[in-house]
PDB file of C-alpha atoms in Angstrom:
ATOM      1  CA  UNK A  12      -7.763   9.434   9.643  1.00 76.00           C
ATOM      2  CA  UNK A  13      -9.721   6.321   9.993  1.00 86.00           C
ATOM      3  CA  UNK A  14     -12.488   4.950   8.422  1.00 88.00           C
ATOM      4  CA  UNK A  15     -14.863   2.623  10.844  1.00 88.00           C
ATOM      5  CA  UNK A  16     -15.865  -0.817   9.439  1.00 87.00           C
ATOM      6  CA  UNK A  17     -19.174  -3.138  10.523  1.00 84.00           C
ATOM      7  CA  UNK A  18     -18.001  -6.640  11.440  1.00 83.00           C
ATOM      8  CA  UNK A  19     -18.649  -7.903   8.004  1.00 85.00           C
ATOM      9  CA  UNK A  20     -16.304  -5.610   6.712  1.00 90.00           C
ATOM     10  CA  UNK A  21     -13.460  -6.800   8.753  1.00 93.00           C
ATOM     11  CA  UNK A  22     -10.241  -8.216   6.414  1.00 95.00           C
ATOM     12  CA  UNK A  23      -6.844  -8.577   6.030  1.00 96.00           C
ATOM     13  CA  UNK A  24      -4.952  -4.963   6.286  1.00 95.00           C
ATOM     14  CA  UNK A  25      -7.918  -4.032   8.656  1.00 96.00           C
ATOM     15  CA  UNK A  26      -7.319  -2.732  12.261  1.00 95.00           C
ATOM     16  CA  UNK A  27      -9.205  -4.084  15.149  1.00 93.00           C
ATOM     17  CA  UNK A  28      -8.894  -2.518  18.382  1.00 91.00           C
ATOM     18  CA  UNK A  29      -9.768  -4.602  21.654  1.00 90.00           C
ATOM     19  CA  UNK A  30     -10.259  -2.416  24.656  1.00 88.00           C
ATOM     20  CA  UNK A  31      -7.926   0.024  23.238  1.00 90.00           C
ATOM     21  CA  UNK A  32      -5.377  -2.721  21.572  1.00 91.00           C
ATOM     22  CA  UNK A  33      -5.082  -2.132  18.138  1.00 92.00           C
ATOM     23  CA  UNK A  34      -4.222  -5.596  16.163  1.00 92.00           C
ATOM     24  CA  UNK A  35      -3.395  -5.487  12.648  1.00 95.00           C
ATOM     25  CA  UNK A  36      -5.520  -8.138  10.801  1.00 97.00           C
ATOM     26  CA  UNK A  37      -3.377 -11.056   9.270  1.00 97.00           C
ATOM     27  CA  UNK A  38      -5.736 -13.275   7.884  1.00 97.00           C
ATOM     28  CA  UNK A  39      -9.596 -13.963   7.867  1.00 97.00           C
ATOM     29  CA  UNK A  40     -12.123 -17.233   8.242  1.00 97.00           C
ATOM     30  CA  UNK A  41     -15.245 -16.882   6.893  1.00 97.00           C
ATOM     31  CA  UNK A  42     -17.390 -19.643   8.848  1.00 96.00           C
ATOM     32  CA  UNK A  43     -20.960 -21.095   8.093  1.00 96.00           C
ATOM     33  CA  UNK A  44     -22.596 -23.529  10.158  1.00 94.00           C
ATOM     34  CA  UNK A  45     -26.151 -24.691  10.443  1.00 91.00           C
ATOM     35  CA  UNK A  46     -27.096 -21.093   8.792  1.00 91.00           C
ATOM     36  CA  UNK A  47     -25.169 -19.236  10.908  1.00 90.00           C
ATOM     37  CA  UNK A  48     -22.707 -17.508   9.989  1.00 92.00           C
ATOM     38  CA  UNK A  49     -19.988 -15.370  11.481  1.00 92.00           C
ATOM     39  CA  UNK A  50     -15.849 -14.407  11.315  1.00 94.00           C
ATOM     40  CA  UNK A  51     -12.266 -15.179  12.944  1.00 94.00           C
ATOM     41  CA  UNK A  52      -9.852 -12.925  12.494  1.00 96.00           C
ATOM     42  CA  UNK A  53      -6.150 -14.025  12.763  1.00 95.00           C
ATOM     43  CA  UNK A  54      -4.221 -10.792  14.508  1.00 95.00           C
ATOM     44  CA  UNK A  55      -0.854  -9.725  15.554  1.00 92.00           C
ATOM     45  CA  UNK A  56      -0.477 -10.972  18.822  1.00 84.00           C
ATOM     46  CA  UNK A  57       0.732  -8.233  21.879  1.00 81.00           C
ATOM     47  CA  UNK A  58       4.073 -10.122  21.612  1.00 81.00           C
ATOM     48  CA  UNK A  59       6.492  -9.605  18.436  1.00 79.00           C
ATOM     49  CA  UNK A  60       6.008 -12.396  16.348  1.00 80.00           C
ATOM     50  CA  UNK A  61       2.939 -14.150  17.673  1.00 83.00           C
ATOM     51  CA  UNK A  62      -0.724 -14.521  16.291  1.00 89.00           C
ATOM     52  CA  UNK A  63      -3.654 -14.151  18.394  1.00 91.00           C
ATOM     53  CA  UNK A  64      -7.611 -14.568  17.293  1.00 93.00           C
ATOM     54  CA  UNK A  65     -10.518 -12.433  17.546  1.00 93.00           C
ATOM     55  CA  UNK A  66     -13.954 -14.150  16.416  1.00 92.00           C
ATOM     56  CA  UNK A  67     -16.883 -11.633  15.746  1.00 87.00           C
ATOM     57  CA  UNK A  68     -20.356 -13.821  16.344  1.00 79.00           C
ATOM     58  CA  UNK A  69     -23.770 -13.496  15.937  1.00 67.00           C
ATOM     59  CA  UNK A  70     -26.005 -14.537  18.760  1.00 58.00           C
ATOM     60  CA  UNK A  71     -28.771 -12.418  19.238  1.00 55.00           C
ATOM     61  CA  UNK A  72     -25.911  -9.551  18.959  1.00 55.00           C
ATOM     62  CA  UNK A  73     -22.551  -9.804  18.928  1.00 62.00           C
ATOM     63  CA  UNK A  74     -20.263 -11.794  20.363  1.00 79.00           C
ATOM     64  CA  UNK A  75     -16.474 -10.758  20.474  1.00 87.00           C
ATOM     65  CA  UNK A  76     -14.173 -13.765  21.579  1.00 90.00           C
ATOM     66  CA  UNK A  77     -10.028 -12.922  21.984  1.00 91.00           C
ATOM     67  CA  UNK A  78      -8.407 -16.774  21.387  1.00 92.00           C
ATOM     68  CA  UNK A  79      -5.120 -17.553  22.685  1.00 90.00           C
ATOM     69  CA  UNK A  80      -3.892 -20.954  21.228  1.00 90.00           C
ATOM     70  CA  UNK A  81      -2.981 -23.147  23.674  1.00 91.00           C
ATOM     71  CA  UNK A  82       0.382 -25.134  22.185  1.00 89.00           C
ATOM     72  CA  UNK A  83       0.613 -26.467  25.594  1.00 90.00           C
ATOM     73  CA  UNK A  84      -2.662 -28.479  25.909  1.00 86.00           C
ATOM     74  CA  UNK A  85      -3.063 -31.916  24.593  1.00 84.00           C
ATOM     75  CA  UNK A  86      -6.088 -33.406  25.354  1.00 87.00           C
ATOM     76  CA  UNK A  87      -8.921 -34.890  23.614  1.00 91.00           C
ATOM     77  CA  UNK A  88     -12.700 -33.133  23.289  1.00 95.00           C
ATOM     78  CA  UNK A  89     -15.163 -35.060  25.476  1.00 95.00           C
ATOM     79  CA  UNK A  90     -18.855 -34.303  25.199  1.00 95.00           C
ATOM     80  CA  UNK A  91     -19.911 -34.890  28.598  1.00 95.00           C
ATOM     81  CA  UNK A  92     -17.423 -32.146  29.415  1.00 94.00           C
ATOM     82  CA  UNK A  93     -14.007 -32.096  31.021  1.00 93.00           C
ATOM     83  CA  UNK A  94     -11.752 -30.394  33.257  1.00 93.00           C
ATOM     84  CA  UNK A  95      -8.532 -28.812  32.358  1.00 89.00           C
ATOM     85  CA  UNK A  96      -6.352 -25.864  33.947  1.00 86.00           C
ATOM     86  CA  UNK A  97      -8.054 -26.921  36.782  1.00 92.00           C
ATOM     87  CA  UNK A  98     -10.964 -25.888  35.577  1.00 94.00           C
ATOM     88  CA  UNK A  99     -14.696 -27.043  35.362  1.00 97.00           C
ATOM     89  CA  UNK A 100     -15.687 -26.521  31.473  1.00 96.00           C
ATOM     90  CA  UNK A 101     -19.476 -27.472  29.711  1.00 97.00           C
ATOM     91  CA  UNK A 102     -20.114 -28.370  26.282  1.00 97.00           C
ATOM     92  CA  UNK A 103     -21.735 -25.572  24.408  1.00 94.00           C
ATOM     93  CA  UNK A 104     -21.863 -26.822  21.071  1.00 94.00           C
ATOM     94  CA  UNK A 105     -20.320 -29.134  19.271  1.00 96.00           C
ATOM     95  CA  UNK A 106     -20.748 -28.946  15.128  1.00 96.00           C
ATOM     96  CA  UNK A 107     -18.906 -28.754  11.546  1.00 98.00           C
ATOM     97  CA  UNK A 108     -18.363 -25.660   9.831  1.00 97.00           C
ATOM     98  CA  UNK A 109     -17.279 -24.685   6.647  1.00 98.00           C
ATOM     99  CA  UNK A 110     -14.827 -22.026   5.775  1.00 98.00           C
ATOM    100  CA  UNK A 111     -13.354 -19.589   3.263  1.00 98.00           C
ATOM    101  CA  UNK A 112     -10.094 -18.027   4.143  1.00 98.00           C
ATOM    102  CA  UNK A 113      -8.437 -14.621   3.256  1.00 97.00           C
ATOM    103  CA  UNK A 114      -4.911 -13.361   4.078  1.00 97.00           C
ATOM    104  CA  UNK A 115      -2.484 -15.673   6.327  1.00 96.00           C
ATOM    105  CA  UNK A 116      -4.473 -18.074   8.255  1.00 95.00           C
ATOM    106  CA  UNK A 117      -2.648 -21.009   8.139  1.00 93.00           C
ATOM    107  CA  UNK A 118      -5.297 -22.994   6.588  1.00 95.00           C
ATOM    108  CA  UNK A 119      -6.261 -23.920   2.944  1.00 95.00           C
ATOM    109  CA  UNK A 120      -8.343 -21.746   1.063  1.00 97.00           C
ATOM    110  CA  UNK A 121     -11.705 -23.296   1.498  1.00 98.00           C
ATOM    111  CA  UNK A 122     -12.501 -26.343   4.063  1.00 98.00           C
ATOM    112  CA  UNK A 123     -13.902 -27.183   6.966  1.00 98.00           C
ATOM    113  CA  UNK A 124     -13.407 -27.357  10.822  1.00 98.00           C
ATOM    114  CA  UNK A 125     -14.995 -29.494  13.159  1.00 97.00           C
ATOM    115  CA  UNK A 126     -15.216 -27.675  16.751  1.00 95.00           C
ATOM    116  CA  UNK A 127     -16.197 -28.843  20.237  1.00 97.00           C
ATOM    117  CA  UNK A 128     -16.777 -25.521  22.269  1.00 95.00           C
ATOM    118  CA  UNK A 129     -16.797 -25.754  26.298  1.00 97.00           C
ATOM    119  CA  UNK A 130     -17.514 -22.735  28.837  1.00 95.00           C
ATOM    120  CA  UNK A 131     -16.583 -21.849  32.217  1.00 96.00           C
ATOM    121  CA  UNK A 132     -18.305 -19.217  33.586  1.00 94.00           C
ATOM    122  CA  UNK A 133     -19.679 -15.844  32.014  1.00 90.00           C
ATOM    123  CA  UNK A 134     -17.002 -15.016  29.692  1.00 93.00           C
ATOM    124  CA  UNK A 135     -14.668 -18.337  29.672  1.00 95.00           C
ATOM    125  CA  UNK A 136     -14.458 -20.510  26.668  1.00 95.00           C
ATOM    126  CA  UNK A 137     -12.370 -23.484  25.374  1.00 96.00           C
ATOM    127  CA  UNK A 138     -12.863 -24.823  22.237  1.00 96.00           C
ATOM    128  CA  UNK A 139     -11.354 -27.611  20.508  1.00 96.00           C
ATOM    129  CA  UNK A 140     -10.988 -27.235  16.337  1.00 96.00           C
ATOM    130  CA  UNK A 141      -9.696 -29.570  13.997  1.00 96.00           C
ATOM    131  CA  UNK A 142      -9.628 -27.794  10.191  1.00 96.00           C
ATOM    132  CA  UNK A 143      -9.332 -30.162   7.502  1.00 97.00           C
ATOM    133  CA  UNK A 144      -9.461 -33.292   9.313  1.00 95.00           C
ATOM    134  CA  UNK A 145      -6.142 -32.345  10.733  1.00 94.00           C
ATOM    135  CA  UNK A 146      -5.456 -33.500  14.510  1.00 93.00           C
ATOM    136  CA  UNK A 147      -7.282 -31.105  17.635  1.00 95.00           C
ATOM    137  CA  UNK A 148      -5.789 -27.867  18.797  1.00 94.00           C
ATOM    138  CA  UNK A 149      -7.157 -26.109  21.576  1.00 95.00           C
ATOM    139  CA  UNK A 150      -7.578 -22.429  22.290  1.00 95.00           C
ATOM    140  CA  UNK A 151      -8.605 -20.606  25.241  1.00 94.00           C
ATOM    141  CA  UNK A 152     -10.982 -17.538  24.877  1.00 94.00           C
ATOM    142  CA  UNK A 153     -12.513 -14.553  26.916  1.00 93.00           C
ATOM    143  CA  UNK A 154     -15.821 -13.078  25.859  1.00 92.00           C
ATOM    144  CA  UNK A 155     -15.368  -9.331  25.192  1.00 91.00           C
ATOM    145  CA  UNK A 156     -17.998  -6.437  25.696  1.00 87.00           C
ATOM    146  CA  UNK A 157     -18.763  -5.376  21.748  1.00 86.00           C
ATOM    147  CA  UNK A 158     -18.651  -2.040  23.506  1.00 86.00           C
ATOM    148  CA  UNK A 159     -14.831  -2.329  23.525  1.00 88.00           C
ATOM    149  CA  UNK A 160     -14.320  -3.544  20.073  1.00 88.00           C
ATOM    150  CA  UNK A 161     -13.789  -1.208  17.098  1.00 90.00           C
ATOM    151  CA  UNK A 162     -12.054  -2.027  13.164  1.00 92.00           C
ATOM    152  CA  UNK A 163     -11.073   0.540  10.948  1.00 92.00           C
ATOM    153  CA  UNK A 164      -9.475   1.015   8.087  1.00 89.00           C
ATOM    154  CA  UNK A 165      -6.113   3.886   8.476  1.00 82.00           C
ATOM    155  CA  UNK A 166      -6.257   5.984   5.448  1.00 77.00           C
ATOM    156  CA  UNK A 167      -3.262   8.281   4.313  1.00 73.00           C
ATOM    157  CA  UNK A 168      -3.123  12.008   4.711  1.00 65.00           C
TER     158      UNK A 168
END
């Protein structure tokens, strides 16, 4: 048996299923920014041993974005936008957050992130984050229909 969650009830120990991909939930951010608030959710990645991200956004309704970190990117944000992959990318936003953190997240307890956020196309996004000051790490997302998202709890029996 399950029992369905609403985004804001999405934690560690949590499942949430992408298009039919369940992903056990690892760790979660908590993220506030100029009132707005909204969650990333560190997942088991398809691949043994790897993380993945899922961020669950407000914007008029929800936004679903799967993140892939990107370990093989160095680069540096630029506001005026950039190109990378050989791709075309324009600024969205760029702002500070602050977070709280639950579970394994690989970031301190409470803090902040400063994030530069870039899209190509419809459902394209780069963003650049650097939590705590620390140096920039870039991630590549795809927008998902939040159609194809469920989280759910598994209970026993």
């Amino acid at each position: 048996m399950r029992a369905q969650l609403l985004a804001s009830q999405v934690a560690p120990g949590a499942v949430v299923e992408v298009a039919g991909r369940p992903r056990r939930v690892l760790g979660t951010l908590r993220l506030t920014s100029a009132g707005r608030n909204w969650s990333e959710h560190c997942v088991e990645g398809e691949r043994a041993g790897t993380r993945e991200w899922v961020a669950i956004r407000p914007r008029g309704r929800d936004t679903v974005i799967e993140w892939t970190t990107r370990h093989d990117l160095v680069a540096e944000p630029d506001l005026g936008g950039l190109t990378l992959d050989g791709r075309d990318w324009v600024l969205d936003e760029a702002t500070t957050a602050t977070y709280t953190a639950a579970g394994d997240t690989g970031t301190g307890p409470v803090g902040s992130c400063d994030f530069v956020e870039y899209t190509c196309g419809e459902r394209d996004v780069l963003v650049f984050e650097s939590w705590d000051g620390a140096m920039w790490e870039l991630s590549t997302g795809t927008r998902v229909d939040p159609a194809d998202v469920q989280a759910y709890h598994d209970l026993p029996g």
